mmCIF file of C-alpha atoms in Angstrom:
data_model
loop_
_atom_site.group_PDB
_atom_site.id
_atom_site.type_symbol
_atom_site.label_atom_id
_atom_site.label_comp_id
_atom_site.label_asym_id
_atom_site.label_seq_id
_atom_site.Cartn_x
_atom_site.Cartn_y
_atom_site.Cartn_z
ATOM 1 C CA UNK A 6 -22.164 2.377 -101.287
ATOM 2 C CA UNK A 7 -23.224 5.125 -98.922
ATOM 3 C CA UNK A 8 -22.359 8.746 -98.147
ATOM 4 C CA UNK A 9 -23.116 11.592 -95.741
ATOM 5 C CA UNK A 10 -24.887 14.825 -96.640
ATOM 6 C CA UNK A 11 -23.753 16.864 -93.627
ATOM 7 C CA UNK A 12 -20.979 17.040 -91.054
ATOM 8 C CA UNK A 13 -20.768 14.758 -88.002
ATOM 9 C CA UNK A 14 -18.187 14.659 -85.214
ATOM 10 C CA UNK A 15 -17.306 12.626 -82.153
ATOM 11 C CA UNK A 16 -14.498 12.522 -79.587
ATOM 12 C CA UNK A 17 -12.469 9.599 -78.274
ATOM 13 C CA UNK A 18 -9.995 9.831 -75.389
ATOM 14 C CA UNK A 19 -7.226 7.257 -75.020
ATOM 15 C CA UNK A 20 -4.435 7.587 -72.403
ATOM 16 C CA UNK A 21 -4.990 11.337 -72.097
ATOM 17 C CA UNK A 22 -4.755 11.871 -75.883
ATOM 18 C CA UNK A 23 -7.894 13.296 -77.424
ATOM 19 C CA UNK A 24 -8.983 12.213 -80.914
ATOM 20 C CA UNK A 25 -11.730 14.410 -82.423
ATOM 21 C CA UNK A 26 -13.112 12.871 -85.633
ATOM 22 C CA UNK A 27 -15.124 14.834 -88.202
ATOM 23 C CA UNK A 28 -16.975 13.093 -91.037
ATOM 24 C CA UNK A 29 -18.273 15.294 -93.864
ATOM 25 C CA UNK A 30 -19.195 15.269 -97.548
ATOM 26 C CA UNK A 31 -16.053 15.218 -99.690
ATOM 27 C CA UNK A 32 -17.102 18.515 -101.309
ATOM 28 C CA UNK A 33 -16.641 20.231 -97.903
ATOM 29 C CA UNK A 34 -13.209 18.694 -97.192
ATOM 30 C CA UNK A 35 -10.942 21.695 -97.908
ATOM 31 C CA UNK A 36 -13.095 24.270 -96.117
ATOM 32 C CA UNK A 37 -13.578 21.922 -93.149
ATOM 33 C CA UNK A 38 -9.806 21.350 -92.859
ATOM 34 C CA UNK A 39 -9.144 25.103 -92.867
ATOM 35 C CA UNK A 40 -11.898 25.738 -90.322
ATOM 36 C CA UNK A 41 -10.594 23.001 -87.992
ATOM 37 C CA UNK A 42 -7.033 24.303 -88.187
ATOM 38 C CA UNK A 43 -8.333 27.761 -87.242
ATOM 39 C CA UNK A 44 -10.481 26.356 -84.397
ATOM 40 C CA UNK A 45 -7.761 24.049 -82.998
ATOM 41 C CA UNK A 46 -4.447 25.951 -83.261
ATOM 42 C CA UNK A 47 -2.833 23.872 -80.471
ATOM 43 C CA UNK A 48 -3.661 20.460 -81.937
ATOM 44 C CA UNK A 49 -0.651 18.343 -82.907
ATOM 45 C CA UNK A 50 -2.031 16.369 -85.860
ATOM 46 C CA UNK A 51 -4.751 16.740 -88.502
ATOM 47 C CA UNK A 52 -4.991 13.260 -89.997
ATOM 48 C CA UNK A 53 -7.359 12.777 -92.932
ATOM 49 C CA UNK A 54 -8.746 10.205 -95.327
ATOM 50 C CA UNK A 55 -11.258 10.543 -98.138
ATOM 51 C CA UNK A 56 -12.938 8.530 -100.889
ATOM 52 C CA UNK A 57 -14.981 9.879 -103.786
ATOM 53 C CA UNK A 58 -16.206 8.871 -107.230
ATOM 54 C CA UNK A 59 -14.712 10.798 -110.130
ATOM 55 C CA UNK A 60 -16.434 11.562 -113.442
ATOM 56 C CA UNK A 61 -15.507 8.081 -114.754
ATOM 57 C CA UNK A 62 -17.126 6.316 -111.756
ATOM 58 C CA UNK A 63 -13.709 5.365 -110.395
ATOM 59 C CA UNK A 64 -13.100 5.508 -106.648
ATOM 60 C CA UNK A 65 -10.372 8.022 -105.796
ATOM 61 C CA UNK A 66 -8.934 7.757 -102.301
ATOM 62 C CA UNK A 67 -6.203 9.481 -100.331
ATOM 63 C CA UNK A 68 -4.980 9.800 -96.765
ATOM 64 C CA UNK A 69 -2.351 11.587 -94.705
ATOM 65 C CA UNK A 70 -0.602 10.702 -91.444
ATOM 66 C CA UNK A 71 0.226 14.404 -90.853
ATOM 67 C CA UNK A 72 3.371 13.772 -88.824
ATOM 68 C CA UNK A 73 2.267 10.572 -87.086
ATOM 69 C CA UNK A 74 4.505 7.528 -87.759
ATOM 70 C CA UNK A 75 4.030 6.299 -91.347
ATOM 71 C CA UNK A 76 0.990 4.085 -91.823
ATOM 72 C CA UNK A 77 -0.382 4.464 -88.289
ATOM 73 C CA UNK A 78 -3.210 6.935 -88.833
ATOM 74 C CA UNK A 79 -4.204 7.963 -92.372
ATOM 75 C CA UNK A 80 -4.218 4.476 -93.892
ATOM 76 C CA UNK A 81 -6.156 2.887 -90.969
ATOM 77 C CA UNK A 82 -8.712 5.729 -91.220
ATOM 78 C CA UNK A 83 -9.044 5.133 -94.961
ATOM 79 C CA UNK A 84 -9.442 1.394 -94.335
ATOM 80 C CA UNK A 85 -12.461 2.097 -92.097
ATOM 81 C CA UNK A 86 -14.101 4.195 -94.847
ATOM 82 C CA UNK A 87 -13.323 1.520 -97.422
ATOM 83 C CA UNK A 88 -14.556 -1.338 -95.229
ATOM 84 C CA UNK A 89 -17.836 0.465 -94.544
ATOM 85 C CA UNK A 90 -18.253 1.166 -98.294
ATOM 86 C CA UNK A 91 -18.381 4.931 -97.702
ATOM 87 C CA UNK A 92 -17.809 7.198 -100.719
ATOM 88 C CA UNK A 93 -17.991 10.918 -101.516
ATOM 89 C CA UNK A 94 -17.022 11.510 -97.890
ATOM 90 C CA UNK A 95 -13.978 12.637 -95.932
ATOM 91 C CA UNK A 96 -12.846 12.154 -92.367
ATOM 92 C CA UNK A 97 -10.484 14.445 -90.449
ATOM 93 C CA UNK A 98 -9.160 13.385 -87.050
ATOM 94 C CA UNK A 99 -7.621 16.017 -84.806
ATOM 95 C CA UNK A 100 -5.227 14.711 -82.167
ATOM 96 C CA UNK A 101 -4.278 16.485 -78.973
ATOM 97 C CA UNK A 102 -1.264 14.612 -77.546
ATOM 98 C CA UNK A 103 -1.779 13.645 -73.908
ATOM 99 C CA UNK A 104 1.854 12.978 -73.017
ATOM 100 C CA UNK A 105 1.691 9.174 -73.159
ATOM 101 C CA UNK A 106 3.019 7.469 -76.283
ATOM 102 C CA UNK A 107 0.617 4.903 -77.702
ATOM 103 C CA UNK A 108 3.040 2.991 -79.958
ATOM 104 C CA UNK A 109 2.304 2.104 -83.551
ATOM 105 C CA UNK A 110 -0.336 -0.513 -82.726
ATOM 106 C CA UNK A 111 -2.003 1.844 -80.266
ATOM 107 C CA UNK A 112 -2.132 4.631 -82.845
ATOM 108 C CA UNK A 113 -3.637 2.349 -85.502
ATOM 109 C CA UNK A 114 -6.324 1.240 -83.036
ATOM 110 C CA UNK A 115 -6.999 4.775 -81.747
ATOM 111 C CA UNK A 116 -7.444 6.320 -85.194
ATOM 112 C CA UNK A 117 -9.529 3.379 -86.446
ATOM 113 C CA UNK A 118 -11.717 3.530 -83.328
ATOM 114 C CA UNK A 119 -12.199 7.310 -83.707
ATOM 115 C CA UNK A 120 -13.374 6.911 -87.324
ATOM 116 C CA UNK A 121 -15.622 3.971 -86.388
ATOM 117 C CA UNK A 122 -17.130 6.055 -83.570
ATOM 118 C CA UNK A 123 -18.051 9.023 -85.790
ATOM 119 C CA UNK A 124 -19.371 6.642 -88.486
ATOM 120 C CA UNK A 125 -21.561 4.829 -85.982
ATOM 121 C CA UNK A 126 -23.306 8.097 -85.094
ATOM 122 C CA UNK A 127 -23.585 9.482 -88.651
ATOM 123 C CA UNK A 128 -26.607 9.394 -90.922
ATOM 124 C CA UNK A 129 -25.852 7.755 -94.255
ATOM 125 C CA UNK A 130 -27.677 7.776 -97.575
ATOM 126 C CA UNK A 131 -27.450 5.101 -100.239
ATOM 127 C CA UNK A 132 -25.503 6.202 -103.296
ATOM 128 C CA UNK A 133 -27.302 5.866 -106.600
ATOM 129 C CA UNK A 134 -25.743 6.784 -109.928
ATOM 130 C CA UNK A 135 -28.052 9.320 -111.551
ATOM 131 C CA UNK A 136 -28.614 9.638 -115.280
ATOM 132 C CA UNK A 137 -30.262 12.449 -117.203
ATOM 133 C CA UNK A 138 -32.622 11.952 -120.100
ATOM 134 C CA UNK A 139 -34.529 14.392 -122.326
ATOM 135 C CA UNK A 140 -38.050 13.610 -123.499
ATOM 136 C CA UNK A 141 -40.371 15.591 -125.765
ATOM 137 C CA UNK A 142 -44.117 15.423 -125.196
ATOM 138 C CA UNK A 143 -47.243 17.261 -126.322
ATOM 139 C CA UNK A 144 -48.777 19.895 -124.036
ATOM 140 C CA UNK A 145 -51.857 17.714 -123.450
ATOM 141 C CA UNK A 146 -49.643 14.912 -122.029
ATOM 142 C CA UNK A 147 -47.858 17.109 -119.463
ATOM 143 C CA UNK A 148 -50.162 16.522 -116.476
ATOM 144 C CA UNK A 149 -50.275 12.753 -116.970
ATOM 145 C CA UNK A 150 -46.495 12.520 -117.487
ATOM 146 C CA UNK A 151 -45.711 14.668 -114.425
ATOM 147 C CA UNK A 152 -48.006 12.483 -112.318
ATOM 148 C CA UNK A 153 -46.287 9.309 -113.572
ATOM 149 C CA UNK A 154 -42.797 10.756 -113.004
ATOM 150 C CA UNK A 155 -43.726 11.802 -109.474
ATOM 151 C CA UNK A 156 -44.947 8.269 -108.672
ATOM 152 C CA UNK A 157 -41.664 6.811 -109.951
ATOM 153 C CA UNK A 158 -39.579 9.374 -107.975
ATOM 154 C CA UNK A 159 -38.053 10.688 -111.196
ATOM 155 C CA UNK A 160 -36.990 14.308 -110.842
ATOM 156 C CA UNK A 161 -37.707 16.887 -113.551
ATOM 157 C CA UNK A 162 -34.670 19.174 -113.563
ATOM 158 C CA UNK A 163 -35.695 21.364 -116.496
ATOM 159 C CA UNK A 164 -38.810 22.185 -118.558
ATOM 160 C CA UNK A 165 -38.691 23.958 -121.910
ATOM 161 C CA UNK A 166 -41.928 25.095 -123.536
ATOM 162 C CA UNK A 167 -41.776 25.438 -127.308
ATOM 163 C CA UNK A 168 -44.038 23.874 -129.938
ATOM 164 C CA UNK A 169 -43.802 20.827 -127.649
ATOM 165 C CA UNK A 170 -42.674 20.393 -124.037
ATOM 166 C CA UNK A 171 -39.111 19.218 -123.466
ATOM 167 C CA UNK A 172 -38.471 17.687 -120.027
ATOM 168 C CA UNK A 173 -35.012 16.906 -118.706
ATOM 169 C CA UNK A 174 -35.299 14.034 -116.256
ATOM 170 C CA UNK A 175 -32.871 12.793 -113.618
ATOM 171 C CA UNK A 176 -33.002 9.390 -111.906
ATOM 172 C CA UNK A 177 -31.254 6.047 -111.789
ATOM 173 C CA UNK A 178 -31.210 4.079 -115.029
ATOM 174 C CA UNK A 179 -33.504 1.479 -113.429
ATOM 175 C CA UNK A 180 -36.082 4.151 -112.551
ATOM 176 C CA UNK A 181 -35.893 5.639 -116.049
ATOM 177 C CA UNK A 182 -36.411 2.164 -117.555
ATOM 178 C CA UNK A 183 -39.715 1.881 -115.645
ATOM 179 C CA UNK A 184 -41.006 5.094 -117.199
ATOM 180 C CA UNK A 185 -43.168 4.642 -120.293
ATOM 181 C CA UNK A 186 -44.882 7.481 -122.154
#
């Protein structure tokens, strides 16, 4: 699975209709939609699709045709995200109608092509499920442990100094399994 960390956009023109696709992290979806509606007040349709992992590691997905004929825009856009194994990301496609009707097949192809175009130019990162783990070490072990964690790309997200040192670590389970004190 893969995801984007920032916003990307691209434009596709088909029979005088303009399709402007924006791909962004799912966390930015609502603010991006509001911004695009403010920036494009004359656009006819704001079609969207998104996929994200919830707290139970289940994929949640949704889409909207936003006034286009049922099943011709939102679902095909979602299918592109699903087929490319993209999660924690959202796509919004703005359509300016060019006066020529595309038909249902034409709309499915246009929206799918617009999402494929923005995805082909986006930078993706591999999704890894992160786990946190607390460890307690002696002060004299701290330097050695930090060096080992750095080499394993395990992130220290918190340090508490008491009679011992408590480190809160974050990494994939596989990376944490490689770590030995």
